[in-house]
Coordinates of C-alpha atoms and ligand atoms in Angstrom, one line a residue:
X1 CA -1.2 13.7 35.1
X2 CA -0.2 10.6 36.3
X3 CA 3.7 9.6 35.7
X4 CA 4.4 7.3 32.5
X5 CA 6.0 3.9 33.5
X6 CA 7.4 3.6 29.8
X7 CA 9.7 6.9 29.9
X8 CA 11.4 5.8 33.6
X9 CA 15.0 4.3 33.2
X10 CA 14.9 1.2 34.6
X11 CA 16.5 2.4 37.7
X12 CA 13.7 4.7 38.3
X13 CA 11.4 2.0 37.9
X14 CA 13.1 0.2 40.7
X15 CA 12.4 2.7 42.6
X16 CA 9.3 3.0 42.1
X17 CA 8.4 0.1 43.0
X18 CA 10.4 -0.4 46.4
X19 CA 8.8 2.6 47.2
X20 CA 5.8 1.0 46.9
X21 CA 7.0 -1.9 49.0
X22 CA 8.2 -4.4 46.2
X23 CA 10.5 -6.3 45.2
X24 CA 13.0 -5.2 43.2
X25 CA 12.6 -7.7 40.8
X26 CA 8.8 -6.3 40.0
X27 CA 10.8 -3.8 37.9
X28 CA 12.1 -6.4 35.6
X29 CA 8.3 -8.1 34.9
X30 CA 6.6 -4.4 34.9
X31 CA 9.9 -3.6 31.9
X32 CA 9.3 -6.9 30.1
X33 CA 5.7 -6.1 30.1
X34 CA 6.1 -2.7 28.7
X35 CA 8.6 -3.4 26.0
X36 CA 5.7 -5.9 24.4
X37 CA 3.3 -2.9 24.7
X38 CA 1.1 -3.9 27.3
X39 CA -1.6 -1.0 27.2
X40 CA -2.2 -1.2 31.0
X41 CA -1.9 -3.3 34.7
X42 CA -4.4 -5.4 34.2
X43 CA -2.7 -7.4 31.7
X44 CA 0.5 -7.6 33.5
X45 CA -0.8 -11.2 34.8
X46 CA 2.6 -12.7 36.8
X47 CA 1.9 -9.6 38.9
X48 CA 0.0 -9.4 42.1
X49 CA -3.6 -8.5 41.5
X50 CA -3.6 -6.6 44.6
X51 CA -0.2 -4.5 43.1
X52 CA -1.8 -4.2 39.7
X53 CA -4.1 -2.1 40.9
X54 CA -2.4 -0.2 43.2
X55 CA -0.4 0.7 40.0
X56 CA -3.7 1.6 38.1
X57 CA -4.9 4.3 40.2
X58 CA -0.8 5.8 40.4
X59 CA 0.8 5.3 37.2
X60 CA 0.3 4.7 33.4
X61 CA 1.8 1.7 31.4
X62 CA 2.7 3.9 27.9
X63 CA 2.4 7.6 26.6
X64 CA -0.3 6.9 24.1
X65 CA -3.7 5.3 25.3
X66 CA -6.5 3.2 22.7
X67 CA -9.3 5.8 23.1
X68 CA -11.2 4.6 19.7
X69 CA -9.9 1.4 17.5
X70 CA -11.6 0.7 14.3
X71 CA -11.7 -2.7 12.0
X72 CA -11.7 -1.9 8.0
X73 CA -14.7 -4.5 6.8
X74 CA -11.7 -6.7 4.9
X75 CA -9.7 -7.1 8.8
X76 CA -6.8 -5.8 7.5
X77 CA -6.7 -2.5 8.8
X78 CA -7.2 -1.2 12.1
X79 CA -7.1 2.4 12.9
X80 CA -6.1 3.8 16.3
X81 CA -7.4 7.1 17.8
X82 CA -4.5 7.6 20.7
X83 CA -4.3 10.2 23.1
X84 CA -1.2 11.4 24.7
X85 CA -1.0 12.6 28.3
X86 CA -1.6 16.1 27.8
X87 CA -5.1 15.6 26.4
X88 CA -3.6 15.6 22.3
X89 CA -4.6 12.8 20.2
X90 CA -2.9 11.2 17.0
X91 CA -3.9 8.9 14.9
X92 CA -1.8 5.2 14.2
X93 CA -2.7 2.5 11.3
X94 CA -1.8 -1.0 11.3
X95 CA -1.6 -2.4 7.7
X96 CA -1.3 -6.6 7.2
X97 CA -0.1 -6.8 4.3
X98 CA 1.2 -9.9 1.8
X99 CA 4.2 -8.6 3.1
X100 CA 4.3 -8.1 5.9
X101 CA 3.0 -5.9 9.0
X102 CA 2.9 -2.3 8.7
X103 CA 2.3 0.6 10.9
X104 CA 1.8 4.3 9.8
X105 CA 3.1 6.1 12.3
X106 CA 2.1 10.2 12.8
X107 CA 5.3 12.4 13.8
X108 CA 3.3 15.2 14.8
X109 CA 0.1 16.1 17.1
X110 CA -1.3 18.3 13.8
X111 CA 0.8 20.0 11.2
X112 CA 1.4 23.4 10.3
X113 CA 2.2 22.6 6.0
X114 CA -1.1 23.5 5.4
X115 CA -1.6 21.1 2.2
X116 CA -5.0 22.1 1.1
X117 CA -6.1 18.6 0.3
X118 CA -5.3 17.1 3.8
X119 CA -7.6 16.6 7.1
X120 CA -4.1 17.1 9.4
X121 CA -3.4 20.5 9.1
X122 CA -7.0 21.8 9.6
X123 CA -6.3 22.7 13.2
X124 CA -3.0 23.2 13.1
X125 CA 0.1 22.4 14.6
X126 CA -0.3 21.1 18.3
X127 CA 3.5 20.2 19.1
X128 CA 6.3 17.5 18.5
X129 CA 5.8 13.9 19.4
X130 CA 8.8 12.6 21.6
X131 CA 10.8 9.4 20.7
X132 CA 8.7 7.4 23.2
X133 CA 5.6 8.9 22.0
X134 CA 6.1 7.2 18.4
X135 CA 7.7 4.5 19.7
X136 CA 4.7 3.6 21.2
X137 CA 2.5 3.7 18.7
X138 CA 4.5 0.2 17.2
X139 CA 4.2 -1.4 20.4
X140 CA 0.1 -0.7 20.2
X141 CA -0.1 -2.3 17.0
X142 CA 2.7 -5.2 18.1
X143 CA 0.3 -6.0 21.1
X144 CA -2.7 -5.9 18.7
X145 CA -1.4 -8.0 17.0
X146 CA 0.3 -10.5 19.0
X147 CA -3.3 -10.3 20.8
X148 CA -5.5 -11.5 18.0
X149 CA -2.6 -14.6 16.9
X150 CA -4.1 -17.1 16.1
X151 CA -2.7 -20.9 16.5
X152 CA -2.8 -21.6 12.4
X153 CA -1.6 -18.3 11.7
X154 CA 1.9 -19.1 13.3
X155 CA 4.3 -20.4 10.7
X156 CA 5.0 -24.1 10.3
X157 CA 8.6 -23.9 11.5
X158 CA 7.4 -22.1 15.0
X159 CA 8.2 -18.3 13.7
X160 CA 5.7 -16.7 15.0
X161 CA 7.5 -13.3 13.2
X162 CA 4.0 -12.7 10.6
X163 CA 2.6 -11.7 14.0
X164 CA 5.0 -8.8 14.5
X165 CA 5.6 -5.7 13.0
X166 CA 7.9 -5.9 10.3
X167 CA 7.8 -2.3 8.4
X168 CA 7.1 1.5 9.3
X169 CA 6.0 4.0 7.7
X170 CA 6.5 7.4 9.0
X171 CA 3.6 9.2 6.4
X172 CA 0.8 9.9 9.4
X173 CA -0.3 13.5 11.1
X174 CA 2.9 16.1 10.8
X175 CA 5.6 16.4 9.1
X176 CA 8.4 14.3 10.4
X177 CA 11.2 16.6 8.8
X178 CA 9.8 19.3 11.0
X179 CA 10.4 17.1 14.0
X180 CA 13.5 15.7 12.5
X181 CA 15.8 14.6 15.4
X182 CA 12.9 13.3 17.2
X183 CA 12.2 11.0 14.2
X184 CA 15.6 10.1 13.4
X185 CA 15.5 9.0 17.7
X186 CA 12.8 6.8 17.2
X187 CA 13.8 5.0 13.6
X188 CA 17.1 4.6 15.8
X189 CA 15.6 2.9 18.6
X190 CA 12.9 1.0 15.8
X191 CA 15.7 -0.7 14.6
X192 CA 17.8 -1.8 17.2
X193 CA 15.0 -2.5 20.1
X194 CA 12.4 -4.1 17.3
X195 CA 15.1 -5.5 14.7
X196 CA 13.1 -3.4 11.9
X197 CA 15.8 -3.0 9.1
X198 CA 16.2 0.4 7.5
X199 CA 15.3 -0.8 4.2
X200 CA 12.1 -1.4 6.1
X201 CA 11.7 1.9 6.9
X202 CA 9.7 4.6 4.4
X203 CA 9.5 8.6 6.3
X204 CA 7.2 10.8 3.7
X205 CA 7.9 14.4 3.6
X206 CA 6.5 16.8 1.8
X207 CA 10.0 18.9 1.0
X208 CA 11.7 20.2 3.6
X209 CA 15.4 20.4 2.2
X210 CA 17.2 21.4 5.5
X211 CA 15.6 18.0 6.6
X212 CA 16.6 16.0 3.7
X213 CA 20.3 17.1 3.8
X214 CA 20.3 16.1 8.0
X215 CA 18.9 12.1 6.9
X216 CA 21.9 12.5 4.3
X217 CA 24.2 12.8 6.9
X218 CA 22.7 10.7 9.3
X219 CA 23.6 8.0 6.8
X220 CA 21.0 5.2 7.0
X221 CA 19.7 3.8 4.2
X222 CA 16.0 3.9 4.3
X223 CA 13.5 4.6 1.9
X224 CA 12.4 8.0 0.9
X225 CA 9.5 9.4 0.1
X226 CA 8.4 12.9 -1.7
X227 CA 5.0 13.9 -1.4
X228 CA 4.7 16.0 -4.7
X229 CA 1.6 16.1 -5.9
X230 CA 2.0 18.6 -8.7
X231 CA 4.8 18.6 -11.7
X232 CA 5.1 22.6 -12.0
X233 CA 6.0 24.5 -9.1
X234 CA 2.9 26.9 -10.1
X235 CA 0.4 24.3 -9.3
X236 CA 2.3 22.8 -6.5
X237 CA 2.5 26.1 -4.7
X238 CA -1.4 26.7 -4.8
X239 CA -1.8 23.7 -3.1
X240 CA 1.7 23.1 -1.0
X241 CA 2.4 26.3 1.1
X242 CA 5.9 24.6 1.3
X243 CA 6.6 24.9 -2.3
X244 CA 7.0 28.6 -1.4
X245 CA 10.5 28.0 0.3
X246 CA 11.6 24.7 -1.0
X247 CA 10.8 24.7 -5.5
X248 CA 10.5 21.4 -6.8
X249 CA 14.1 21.7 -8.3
X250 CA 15.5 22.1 -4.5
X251 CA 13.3 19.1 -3.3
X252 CA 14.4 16.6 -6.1
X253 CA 18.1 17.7 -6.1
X254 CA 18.0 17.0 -2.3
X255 CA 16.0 13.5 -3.1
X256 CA 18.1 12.4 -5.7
X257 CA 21.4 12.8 -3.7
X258 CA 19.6 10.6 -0.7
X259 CA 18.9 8.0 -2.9
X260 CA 21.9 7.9 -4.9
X261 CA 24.1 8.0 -2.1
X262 CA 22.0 5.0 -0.6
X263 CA 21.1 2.8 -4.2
X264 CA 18.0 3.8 -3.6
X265 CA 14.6 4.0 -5.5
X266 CA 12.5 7.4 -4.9
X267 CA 8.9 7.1 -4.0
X268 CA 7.3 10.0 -5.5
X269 CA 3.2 10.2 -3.8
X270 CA 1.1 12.2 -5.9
X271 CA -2.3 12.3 -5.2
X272 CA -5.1 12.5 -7.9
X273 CA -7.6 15.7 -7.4
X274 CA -10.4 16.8 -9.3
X275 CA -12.7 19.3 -8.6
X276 CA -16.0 20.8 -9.2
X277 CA -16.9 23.2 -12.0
X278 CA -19.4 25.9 -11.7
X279 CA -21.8 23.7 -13.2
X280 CA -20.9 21.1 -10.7
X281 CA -19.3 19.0 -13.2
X282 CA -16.3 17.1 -11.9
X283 CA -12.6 18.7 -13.6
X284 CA -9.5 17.4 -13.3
X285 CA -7.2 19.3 -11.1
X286 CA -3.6 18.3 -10.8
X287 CA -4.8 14.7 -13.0
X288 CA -5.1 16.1 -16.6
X289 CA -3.0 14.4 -19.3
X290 CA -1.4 16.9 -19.8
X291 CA 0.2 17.3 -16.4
X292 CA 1.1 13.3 -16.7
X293 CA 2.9 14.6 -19.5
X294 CA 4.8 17.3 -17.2
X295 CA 5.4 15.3 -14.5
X296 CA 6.7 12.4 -16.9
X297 CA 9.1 14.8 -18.4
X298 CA 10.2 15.8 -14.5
X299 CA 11.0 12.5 -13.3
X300 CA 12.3 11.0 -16.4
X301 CA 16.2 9.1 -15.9
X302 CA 15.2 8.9 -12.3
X303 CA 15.4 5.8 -10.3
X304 CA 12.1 6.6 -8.9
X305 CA 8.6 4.7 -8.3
X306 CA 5.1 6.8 -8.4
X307 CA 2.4 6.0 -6.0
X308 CA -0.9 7.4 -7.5
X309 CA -3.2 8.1 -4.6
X310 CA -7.0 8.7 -5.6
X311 CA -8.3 11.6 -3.8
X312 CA -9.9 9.6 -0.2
X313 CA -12.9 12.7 0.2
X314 CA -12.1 15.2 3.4
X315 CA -15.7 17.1 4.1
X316 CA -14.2 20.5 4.9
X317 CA -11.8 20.1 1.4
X318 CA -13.2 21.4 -1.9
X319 CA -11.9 18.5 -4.0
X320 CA -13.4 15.6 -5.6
X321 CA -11.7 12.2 -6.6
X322 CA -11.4 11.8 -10.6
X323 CA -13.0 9.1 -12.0
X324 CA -11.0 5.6 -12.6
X325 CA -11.0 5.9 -16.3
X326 CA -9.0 9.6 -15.4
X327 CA -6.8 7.7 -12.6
X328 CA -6.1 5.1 -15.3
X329 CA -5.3 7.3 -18.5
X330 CA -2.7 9.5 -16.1
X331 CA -0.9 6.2 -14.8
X332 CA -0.8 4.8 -18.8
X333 CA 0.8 8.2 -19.9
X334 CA 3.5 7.4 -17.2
X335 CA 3.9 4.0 -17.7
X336 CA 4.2 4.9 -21.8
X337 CA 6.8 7.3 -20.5
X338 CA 8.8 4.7 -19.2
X339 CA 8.0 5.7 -15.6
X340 CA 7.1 3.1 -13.0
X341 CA 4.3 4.0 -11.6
X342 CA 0.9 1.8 -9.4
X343 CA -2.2 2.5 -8.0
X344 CA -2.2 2.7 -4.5
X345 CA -6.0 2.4 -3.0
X346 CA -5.9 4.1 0.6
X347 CA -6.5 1.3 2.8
X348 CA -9.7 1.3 5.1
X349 CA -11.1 3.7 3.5
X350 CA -14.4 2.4 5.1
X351 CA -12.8 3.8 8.7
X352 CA -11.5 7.0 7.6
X353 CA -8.2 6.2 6.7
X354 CA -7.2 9.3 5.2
X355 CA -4.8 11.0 7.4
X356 CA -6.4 12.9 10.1
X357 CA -10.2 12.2 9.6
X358 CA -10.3 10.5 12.8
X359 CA -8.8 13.0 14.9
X360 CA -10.6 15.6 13.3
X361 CA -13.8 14.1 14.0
X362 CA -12.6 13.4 17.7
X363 CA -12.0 17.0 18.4
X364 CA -15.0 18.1 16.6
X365 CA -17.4 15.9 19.1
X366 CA -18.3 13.7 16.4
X367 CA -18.8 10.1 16.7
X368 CA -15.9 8.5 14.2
X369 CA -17.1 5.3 14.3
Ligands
LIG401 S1 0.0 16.2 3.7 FE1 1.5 15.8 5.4 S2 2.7 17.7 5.4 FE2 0.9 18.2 4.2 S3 -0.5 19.1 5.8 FE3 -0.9 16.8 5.7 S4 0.3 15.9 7.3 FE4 1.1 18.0 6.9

């Protein structure tokens, strides 16, 4: 394996390079260079070409390399396939948004929750990603795109910032409360190497209370999000594993005094499932009225927001998205509750933006494109 340029201090890098018969000062461009996620040598261009390629055949620029990149049909998605050094792959989505840039950033090569509607878990946990590791994955979308800016894009005053990335979202492979100190490394360095406020900053877990007590006492204020899912810990459990050790009860509690210490709103994700019958008629699974009713009654007095997420189809998962007039009557029973609730469409779906679909289909052999 070739060392990783990104993870030497900068006094390693100056060695580095004097051993190779530099100057000194080649450190500082090769740094500058890396910090704006240049993805390898060849576009470090105030540096020798002769160097540059030296460096190619000894070293590599950052710990996660653009194997696959996909455009949604709209352009306002693009989908990374990354693979780290040892051979593991993640996946990274860049969202331009009307407010903004955002990346969804995986935590984890795999998972091991075992959520039986999601593509991540299918093979299993891998291991941790390091702080660099997921700090990389904002400086592949920064470079993206900072390369595709485009003259008229850049704002009338000269700020050039709607070509950065302004928000994260921590809600990719793995489960970032399982990885917590990593995570809470990376949203560290996020915000004071990028400038990305906490309040920019949304990590999605699916309930792991130890986890939410350590962000409670890490103190910063940024957004929250439960995946949930199900309004009864009966349902939630046949399709959560983690419900098991943390009930519903435990999860909220836990929520509620994260956002309350922080004036913060709870985003709840449920996803919409519906299933096939054995006459192969779609049912609804967890997106009945009834359960709208449940889960109305659950989060009622709570300073919360619900993301409804229509089922996005995994092959190797039994479940089938519920119809829109099904996806609409559950958010009206909400809304009539007085809960806030919206329809979030997965993004790109047309790339396989469900989480893990990509990588999947990598490891299977299978052309993603
Ligand atoms: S939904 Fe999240 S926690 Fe559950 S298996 Fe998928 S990646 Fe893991």
């Amino acid at each position: 394996m070739k060392p990783i340029l990104f993870d030497f201090t900068y006094s390693e890098l100056e060695k580095f390079v004097t051993d190779m018969s530099q100057p000194r000062f080649r450190a500082k461009q090769i740094r500058d260079w890396l910090n704006r996620g240049a993805p390898d040598f060849e576009s470090m261009k105030n540096i020798p070409e002769k160097f540059r390629a030296q460096l190619e055949s000894v070293a590599q620029t950052l710990p996660v390399r653009v194997t696959k990149k996909l455009e949604s049909s709209d352009g306002q998605t693009t989908k990374f396939l990354l693979e780290l050094n040892d051979g593991e792959q993640i996946e990274c989505v860049l969202m331009r948004t009307s407010y903004g840039n955002s990346v969804c950033v995986s935590s984890q090569a795999g998972c091991a929750m075992g959520c039986k509607f999601c593509a991540s878990t299918l093979l299993g946990l891998k291991r941790n990603l390091t702080v660099n590791e997921m700090f990389a994955q904002i400086l592949t979308a920064q470079w993206e795109l900072r390369a595709s800016v485009n003259e008229k894009s850049i704002r009338p005053n000269g700020d050039a910032n709607n070509n950065d990335v302004s928000h994260i979202v921590i809600m990719g492979t793995g489960e970032p409360l399982q990885n917590v100190e990593n995570v809470i490394g990376f949203m560290e360095r996020a915000n004071q190497d990028m400038g990305i406020g906490w309040r920019r900053i949304t990590l999605s877990t699916c309930g792991i209370v130890p986890g939410i007590k350590r962000l409670i006492d890490w103190g910063r204020p940024i957004n929250l999000a439960i995946s949930l899912h199900a309004p009864t810990d009966e349902l939630r459990s046949q399709i959560m594993p983690i419900n098991n050790k943390y009930k519903l009860s435990e999860v909220l509690s836990a929520a509620d005094e994260f956002t309350e210490l922080h004036n913060r709103q709870l985003m709840i994700e449920y996803i919409l499932l519906g299933r096939k019958d054995v006459n192969g008629e779609t049912e609804l699974y967890n997106a009945t009225p009834e359960y709208a009713e449940m889960l109305s009654k659950l989060l009622r007095g709570k300073n919360c927001m619900v993301n409804l997420i229509p089922w996005n189809a995994v092959d190797e998962r039994d479940f089938v998205s519920p119809s829109g007039n099904a996806v609409h009557r559950f958010q009206d029973i909400l809304i009539k509750n007085g809960i806030h609730t919206r329809i979030r469409r997965e993004r790109g779906t047309d790339i396989g933006s469900a989480c893990g679909q990509l990588r999947l289909k990598h490891k299977r052999g299978e052309n993603a494109s």
